[in-house]
Structures are given as C-alpha cells and as structure tokens.
Coordinates of C-alpha atoms and ligand atoms in Angstrom, one line a residue:
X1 CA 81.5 82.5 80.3
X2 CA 84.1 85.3 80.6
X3 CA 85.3 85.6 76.6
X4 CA 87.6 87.9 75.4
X5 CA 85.0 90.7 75.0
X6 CA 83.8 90.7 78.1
X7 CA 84.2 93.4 80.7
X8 CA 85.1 93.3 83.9
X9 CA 84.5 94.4 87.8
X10 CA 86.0 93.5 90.7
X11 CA 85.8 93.1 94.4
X12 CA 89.0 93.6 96.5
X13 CA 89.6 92.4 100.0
X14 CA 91.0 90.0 102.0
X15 CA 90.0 87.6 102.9
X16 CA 87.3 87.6 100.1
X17 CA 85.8 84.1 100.0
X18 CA 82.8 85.1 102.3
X19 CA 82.0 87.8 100.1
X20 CA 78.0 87.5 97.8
X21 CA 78.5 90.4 95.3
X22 CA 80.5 87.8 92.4
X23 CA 77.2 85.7 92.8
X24 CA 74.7 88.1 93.0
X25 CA 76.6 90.4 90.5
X26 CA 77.5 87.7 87.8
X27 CA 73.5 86.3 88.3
X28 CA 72.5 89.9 87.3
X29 CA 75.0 90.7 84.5
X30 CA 74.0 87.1 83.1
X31 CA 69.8 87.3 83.5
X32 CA 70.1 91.0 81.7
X33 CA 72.2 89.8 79.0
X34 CA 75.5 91.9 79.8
X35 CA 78.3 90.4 78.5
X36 CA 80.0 91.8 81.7
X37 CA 81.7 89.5 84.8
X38 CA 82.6 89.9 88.5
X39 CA 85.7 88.4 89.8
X40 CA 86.6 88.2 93.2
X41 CA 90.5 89.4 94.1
X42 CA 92.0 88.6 97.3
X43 CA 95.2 90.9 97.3
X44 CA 97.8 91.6 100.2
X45 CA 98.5 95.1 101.7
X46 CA 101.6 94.7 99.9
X47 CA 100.8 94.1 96.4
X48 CA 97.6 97.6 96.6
X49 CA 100.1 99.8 95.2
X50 CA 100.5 97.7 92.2
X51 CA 97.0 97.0 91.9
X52 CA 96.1 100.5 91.7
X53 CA 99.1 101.1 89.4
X54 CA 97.2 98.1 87.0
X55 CA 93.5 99.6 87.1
X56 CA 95.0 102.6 85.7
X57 CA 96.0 100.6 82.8
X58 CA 93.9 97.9 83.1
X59 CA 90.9 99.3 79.9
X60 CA 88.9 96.4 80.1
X61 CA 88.1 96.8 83.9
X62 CA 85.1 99.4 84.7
X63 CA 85.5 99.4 88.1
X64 CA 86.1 98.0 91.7
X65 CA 84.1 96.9 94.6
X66 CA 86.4 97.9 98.0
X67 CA 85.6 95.2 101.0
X68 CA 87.5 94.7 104.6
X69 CA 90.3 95.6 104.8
X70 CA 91.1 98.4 102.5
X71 CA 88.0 100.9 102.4
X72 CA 90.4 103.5 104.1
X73 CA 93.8 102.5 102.6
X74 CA 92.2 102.4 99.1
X75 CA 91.0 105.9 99.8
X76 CA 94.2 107.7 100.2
X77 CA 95.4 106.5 96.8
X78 CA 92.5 107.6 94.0
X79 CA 92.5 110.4 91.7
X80 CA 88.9 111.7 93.3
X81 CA 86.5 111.0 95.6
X82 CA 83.3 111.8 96.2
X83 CA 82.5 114.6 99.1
X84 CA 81.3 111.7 101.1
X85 CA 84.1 109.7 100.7
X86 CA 86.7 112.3 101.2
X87 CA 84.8 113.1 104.5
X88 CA 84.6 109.8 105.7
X89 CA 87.9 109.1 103.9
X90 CA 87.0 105.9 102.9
X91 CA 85.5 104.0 100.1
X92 CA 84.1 101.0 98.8
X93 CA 83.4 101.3 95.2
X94 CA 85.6 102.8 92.6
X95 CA 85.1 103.7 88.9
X96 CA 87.8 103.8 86.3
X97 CA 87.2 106.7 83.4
X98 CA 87.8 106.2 80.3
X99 CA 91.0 108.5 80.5
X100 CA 91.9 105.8 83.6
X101 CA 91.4 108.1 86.6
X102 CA 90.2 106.5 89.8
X103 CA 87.4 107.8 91.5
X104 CA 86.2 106.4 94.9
X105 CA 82.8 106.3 96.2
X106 CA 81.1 105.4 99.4
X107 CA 77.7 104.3 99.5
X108 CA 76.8 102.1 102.3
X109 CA 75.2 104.7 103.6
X110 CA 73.6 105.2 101.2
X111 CA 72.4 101.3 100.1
X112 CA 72.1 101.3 104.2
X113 CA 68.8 103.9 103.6
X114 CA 67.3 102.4 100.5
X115 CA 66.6 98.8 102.9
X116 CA 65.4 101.4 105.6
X117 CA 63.0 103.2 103.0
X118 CA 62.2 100.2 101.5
X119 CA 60.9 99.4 105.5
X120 CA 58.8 102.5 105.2
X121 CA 61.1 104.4 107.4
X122 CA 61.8 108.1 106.3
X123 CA 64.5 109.7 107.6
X124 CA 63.7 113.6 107.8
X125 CA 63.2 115.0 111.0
X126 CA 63.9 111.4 113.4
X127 CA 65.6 110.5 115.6
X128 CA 68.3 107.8 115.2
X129 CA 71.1 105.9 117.7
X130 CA 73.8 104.2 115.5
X131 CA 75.8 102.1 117.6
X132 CA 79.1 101.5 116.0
X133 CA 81.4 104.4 114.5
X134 CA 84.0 102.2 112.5
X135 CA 84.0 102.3 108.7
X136 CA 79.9 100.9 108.0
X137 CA 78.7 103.2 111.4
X138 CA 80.7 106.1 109.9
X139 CA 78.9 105.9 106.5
X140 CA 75.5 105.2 108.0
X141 CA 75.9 108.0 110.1
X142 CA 76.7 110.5 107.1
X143 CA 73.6 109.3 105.0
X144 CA 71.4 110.0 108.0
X145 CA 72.9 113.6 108.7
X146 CA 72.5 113.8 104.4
X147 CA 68.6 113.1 104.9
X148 CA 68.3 115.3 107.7
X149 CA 67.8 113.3 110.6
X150 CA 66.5 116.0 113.5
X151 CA 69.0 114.0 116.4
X152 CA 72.2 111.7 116.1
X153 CA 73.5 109.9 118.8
X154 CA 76.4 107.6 117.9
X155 CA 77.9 105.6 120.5
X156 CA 80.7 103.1 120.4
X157 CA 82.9 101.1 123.3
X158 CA 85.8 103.0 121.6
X159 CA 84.6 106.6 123.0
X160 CA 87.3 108.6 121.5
X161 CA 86.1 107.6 118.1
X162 CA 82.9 108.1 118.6
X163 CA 83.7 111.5 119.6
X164 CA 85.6 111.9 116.6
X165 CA 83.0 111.2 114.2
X166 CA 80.4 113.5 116.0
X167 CA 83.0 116.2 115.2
X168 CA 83.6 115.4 111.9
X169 CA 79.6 115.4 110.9
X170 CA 78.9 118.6 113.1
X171 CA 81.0 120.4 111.3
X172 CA 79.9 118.9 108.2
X173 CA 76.2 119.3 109.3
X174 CA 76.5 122.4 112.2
X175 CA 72.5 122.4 112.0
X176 CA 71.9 119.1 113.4
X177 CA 71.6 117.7 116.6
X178 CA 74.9 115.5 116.8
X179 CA 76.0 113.5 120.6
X180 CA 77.2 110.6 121.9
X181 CA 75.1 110.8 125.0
X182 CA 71.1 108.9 125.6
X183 CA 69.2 107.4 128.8
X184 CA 67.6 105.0 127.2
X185 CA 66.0 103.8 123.7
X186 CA 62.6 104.8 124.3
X187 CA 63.1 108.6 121.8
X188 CA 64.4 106.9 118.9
X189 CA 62.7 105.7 115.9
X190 CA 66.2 104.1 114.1
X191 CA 68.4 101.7 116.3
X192 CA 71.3 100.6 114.0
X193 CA 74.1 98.3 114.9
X194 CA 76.9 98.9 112.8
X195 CA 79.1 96.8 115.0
X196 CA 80.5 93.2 114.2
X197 CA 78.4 92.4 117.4
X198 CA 76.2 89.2 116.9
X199 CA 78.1 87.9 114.1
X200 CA 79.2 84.1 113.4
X201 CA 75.9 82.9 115.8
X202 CA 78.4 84.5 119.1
X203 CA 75.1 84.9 120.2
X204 CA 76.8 88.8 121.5
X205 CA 74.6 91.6 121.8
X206 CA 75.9 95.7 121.0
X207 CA 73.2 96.9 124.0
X208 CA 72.5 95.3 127.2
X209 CA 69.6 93.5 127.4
X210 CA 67.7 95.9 130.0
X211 CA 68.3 99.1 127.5
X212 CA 66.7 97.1 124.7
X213 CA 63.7 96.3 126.8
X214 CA 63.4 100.5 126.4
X215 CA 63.3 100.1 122.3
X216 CA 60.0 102.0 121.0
X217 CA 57.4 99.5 119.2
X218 CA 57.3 101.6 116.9
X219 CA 61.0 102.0 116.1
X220 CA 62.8 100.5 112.9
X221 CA 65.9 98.4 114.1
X222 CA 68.8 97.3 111.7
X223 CA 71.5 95.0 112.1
X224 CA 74.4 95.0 109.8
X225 CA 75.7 91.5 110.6
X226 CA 75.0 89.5 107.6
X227 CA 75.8 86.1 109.5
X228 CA 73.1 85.0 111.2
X229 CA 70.4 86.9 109.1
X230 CA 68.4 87.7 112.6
X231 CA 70.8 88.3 114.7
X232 CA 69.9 88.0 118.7
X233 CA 69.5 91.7 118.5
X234 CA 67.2 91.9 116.3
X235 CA 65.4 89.0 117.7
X236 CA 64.8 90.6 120.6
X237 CA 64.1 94.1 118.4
X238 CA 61.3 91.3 116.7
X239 CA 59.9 90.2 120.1
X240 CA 59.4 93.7 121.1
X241 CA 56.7 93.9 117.8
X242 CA 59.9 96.6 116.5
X243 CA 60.4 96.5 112.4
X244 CA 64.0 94.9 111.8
X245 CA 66.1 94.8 108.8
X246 CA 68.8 92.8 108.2
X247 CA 72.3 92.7 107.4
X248 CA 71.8 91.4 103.7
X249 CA 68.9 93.6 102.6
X250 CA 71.3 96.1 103.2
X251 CA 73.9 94.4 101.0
X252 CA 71.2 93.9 98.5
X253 CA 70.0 97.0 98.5
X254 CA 73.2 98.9 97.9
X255 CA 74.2 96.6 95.1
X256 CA 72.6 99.0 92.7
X257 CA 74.5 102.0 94.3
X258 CA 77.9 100.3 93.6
X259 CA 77.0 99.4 90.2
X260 CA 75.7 102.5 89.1
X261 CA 78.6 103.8 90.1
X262 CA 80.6 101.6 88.0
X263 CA 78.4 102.7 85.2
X264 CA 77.1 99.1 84.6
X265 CA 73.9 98.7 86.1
X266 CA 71.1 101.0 86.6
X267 CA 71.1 102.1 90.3
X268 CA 67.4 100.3 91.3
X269 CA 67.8 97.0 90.1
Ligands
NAD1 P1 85.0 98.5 112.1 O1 85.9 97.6 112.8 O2 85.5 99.6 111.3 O3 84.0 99.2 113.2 C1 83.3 98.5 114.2 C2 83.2 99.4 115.4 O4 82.3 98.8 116.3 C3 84.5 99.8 116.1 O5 84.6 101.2 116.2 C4 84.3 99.1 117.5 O6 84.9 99.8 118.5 C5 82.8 99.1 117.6 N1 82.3 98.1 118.6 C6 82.6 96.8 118.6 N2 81.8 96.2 119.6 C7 81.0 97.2 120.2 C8 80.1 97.2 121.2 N3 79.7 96.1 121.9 N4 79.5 98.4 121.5 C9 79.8 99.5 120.8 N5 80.7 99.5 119.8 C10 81.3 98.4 119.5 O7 84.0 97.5 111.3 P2 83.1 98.0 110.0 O8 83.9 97.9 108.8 O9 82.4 99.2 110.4 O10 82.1 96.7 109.9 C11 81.1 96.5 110.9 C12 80.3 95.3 110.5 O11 79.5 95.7 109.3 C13 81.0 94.0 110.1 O12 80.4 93.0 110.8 C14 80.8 93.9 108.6 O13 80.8 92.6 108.2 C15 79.5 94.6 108.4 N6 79.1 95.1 107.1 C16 77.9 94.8 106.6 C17 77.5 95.4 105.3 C18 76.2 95.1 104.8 O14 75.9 95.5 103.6 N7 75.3 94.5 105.5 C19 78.5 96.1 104.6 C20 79.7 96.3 105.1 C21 80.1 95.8 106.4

C-alpha cells in the first residue's frame, strides 16, 4: 500500500518491464516494516531532462535506481559523483540530499564482488579476464583493479574500446598489470562475461569453445546474463568442475549496495 506517507525510490530505464528490483525491493521494504515503495519508471530520452529537473524537487523521493539505457547519459547531468563513477562516467544508483543535490553512484562492480566473495573468491593478488568492456565490464573491471587484482586482461570484439578502458584503469591504477592480450584461459582464476552473450536462451557463447576447454578447474567463472540463469557458458564452465555464478546473484547481491546508497537499507541485507 503506497499511502501518502510513504517514501519513495525509483528505477529508470527503458524499457523497464524485465526489470526485478520493484519486486525484490518492495518484498524487502514490506518484510522489514518500511513504510517505503519502489516504482518502476519507463521514461524517454526526451523527457531525462525533466526528470532530473523533478528529482530535484521531488522531497518525497530518496533516490533512483539507473538501468539500460541511461547509466551514461544520467551521469553527465548530477550534481556529484562518486570517483568511480566519474571515472567510469557512468552510474546506476542516485541519491537525492536533503538540500536536493544529485549524486550518482556506480556499484555493479562492486555488488559484482560481494556474489564473487560470497563464492569464496578473493580478489587480491589474481588474476582475472573480463570479457566485455561496455558499461557492466567497465565497472567490474574497476572493482577488480580497486581490490588489487595482480593481472587484468579485458578483451572485447570492439578492440578500440577495450583499449580504451585499459587506458583509462592504468592510469587510474599505474601499478597493476592492465592488457588486452592472453593465449589461453589456463592463468586465470576469474573468467567474467560481461557481455549480453548467451542471453534470451541464443544459446551464443563470448569464447570459443576450444579456449574454454583451457579454463582452470580451479577458476571462478561468472556470467552476467540474468536470462537463462546458467547460461551455455557457464554450463560448460560447470562441466569443467569450475565454480560459476550467475547473472542474478550478482543482481542480488548488489541490491544492498544501491540501497545503502539511497540511505534506505543497510548495505548487507
Ligand atoms: P554494453 O552494450 O554496454 O556492453 C557490452 C559489450 O560487450 C560491448 O562492448 C560489446 O562490444 C561486447 N561484446 C558483445 N559481444 C561480444 C563477444 N562475443 N565477445 C566480446 N565482446 C563482446 O552492455 P552492458 O550495459 O555492459 O550490459 C551487458 C550485460 O550485462 C547485459 O546483458 C545486461 O543485461 C547485463 N547486466 C547484468 C547485471 C546483473 O546484475 N547481473 C547488471 C547490469 C547489466
């Protein structure tokens, strides 16, 4: 029941029909006893200067979860951002102060690392391939370099922007390890696809099937397709006797991040 006391969050996207946090969010607010609600807001490009405008305004409204496709368009138009959003220049969680300043976060990475942990995997001094270097393989890649991963390697079919993010985190991180080049799987103990690859049962892998035959037992390997769960990629990953983790224990994970940051949840729920 959304009364006239309640307060409220928001996810933004478009299309946002597909998206979990209004059910997982709401389920929360309602078994803790918040008088708090999520609402779901599928806005045109056109109609984000207005809506930014509004959340200025808008007192009622702690804050904003940012979805596909505005992470970076959203970015460019808040009042602050965290370091790691202004490097990645992107966000997908926003907090309005009680003076109604914006300020952007972005913590996939970081909600990305608390499934990996939760899998036992510590990132300090491995070695990691993230295949994908678009907004989720960007953010990934930054929480890795944050936890001091001892080698990077981020590939992507679009090399130029693979390239580009390599810069961007060597200069952010000049004592790391940082490339876009690898023979085979065999060195690393993370194998993340951060592409769409696999999703909507396409049955599409990100790595041809002879370089995942190289994957290290021992290795964790993440998807962040959320549709299927297990994703032919990490089917094979299973196969192999490699830890996976999936697309939505990585949505799960992070949804204390984003409402922490929104100052209305603790941030391990
Ligand atoms: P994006 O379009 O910004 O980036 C995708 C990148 O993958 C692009 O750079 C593209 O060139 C690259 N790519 C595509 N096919 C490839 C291939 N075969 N090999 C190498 N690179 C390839 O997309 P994004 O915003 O980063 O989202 C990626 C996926 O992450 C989406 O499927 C999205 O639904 C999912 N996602 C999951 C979570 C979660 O919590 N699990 C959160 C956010 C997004």
């Amino acid at each position: 029941m959304i009364r006239g006391s309640t307060e409220l969050v928001a996810i933004i996207g478009s299309p946002i029909a597909q998206v979990k946090s209004p059910a997982n969010f709401n389920t929360w607010f309602e078994q803790n006893g918040q008088e708090l609600a999520m609402v779901a807001i599928d806005m045109a490009e056109s109609g984000l200067a207005a809506f930014i405008d509004a959340l200025r305004g808008w007192r009622n409204l702690r804050g904003c979860v940012v979805t596909v496709p505005y992470k970076q368009v959203l970015a460019e138009r808040l009042d602050g951002l965290s370091p790691r959003a202004a490097a990645l220049r992107s966000v997908n969680v926003i907090r309005r102060e009680a003076d109604g300043r914006l300020l952007g976060d972005n913590v996939d990475g970081e909600g990305f690392l608390k499934a990996a942990r939760a899998h036992g995997f510590q990132p300090a001094e491995k070695r990691a391939l993230v295949v994908g270097s678009g907004g989720v393989g960007a953010a990934i890649a930054y929480a890795l370099c944050e936890s001091g991963v001892r080698q990077l390697v981020i590939a992507d079919l679009d090399k130029p922007r693979a390239e580009a993010l390599a810069k961007l985190l060597r200069a952010a991180f000049p004592q790391l390890n940082i490339g876009n080049q690898y023979a085979n799987l065999s060195v690393f103990d993370l194998v993340v696809n951060a592409t769409p690859v696999g999703m909507g049962g396409s049955g599409e892998l990100p790595l041809a099937g002879q370089l995942l035959e190289t994957l290290n037992p021992s290795a964790l390997v993440a998807d962040v397709v959320t549709n299927p769960v297990i994703t032919p990629f990490l089917e094979i990953a299973r196969e192999l006797g490699c830890r996976i983790q999936t697309g939505p224990e990585m949505a799960r994970a992070q949804m204390g991040n984003l409402g922490h940051f929104m100052g209305v949840m603790p941030l391990d729920v």
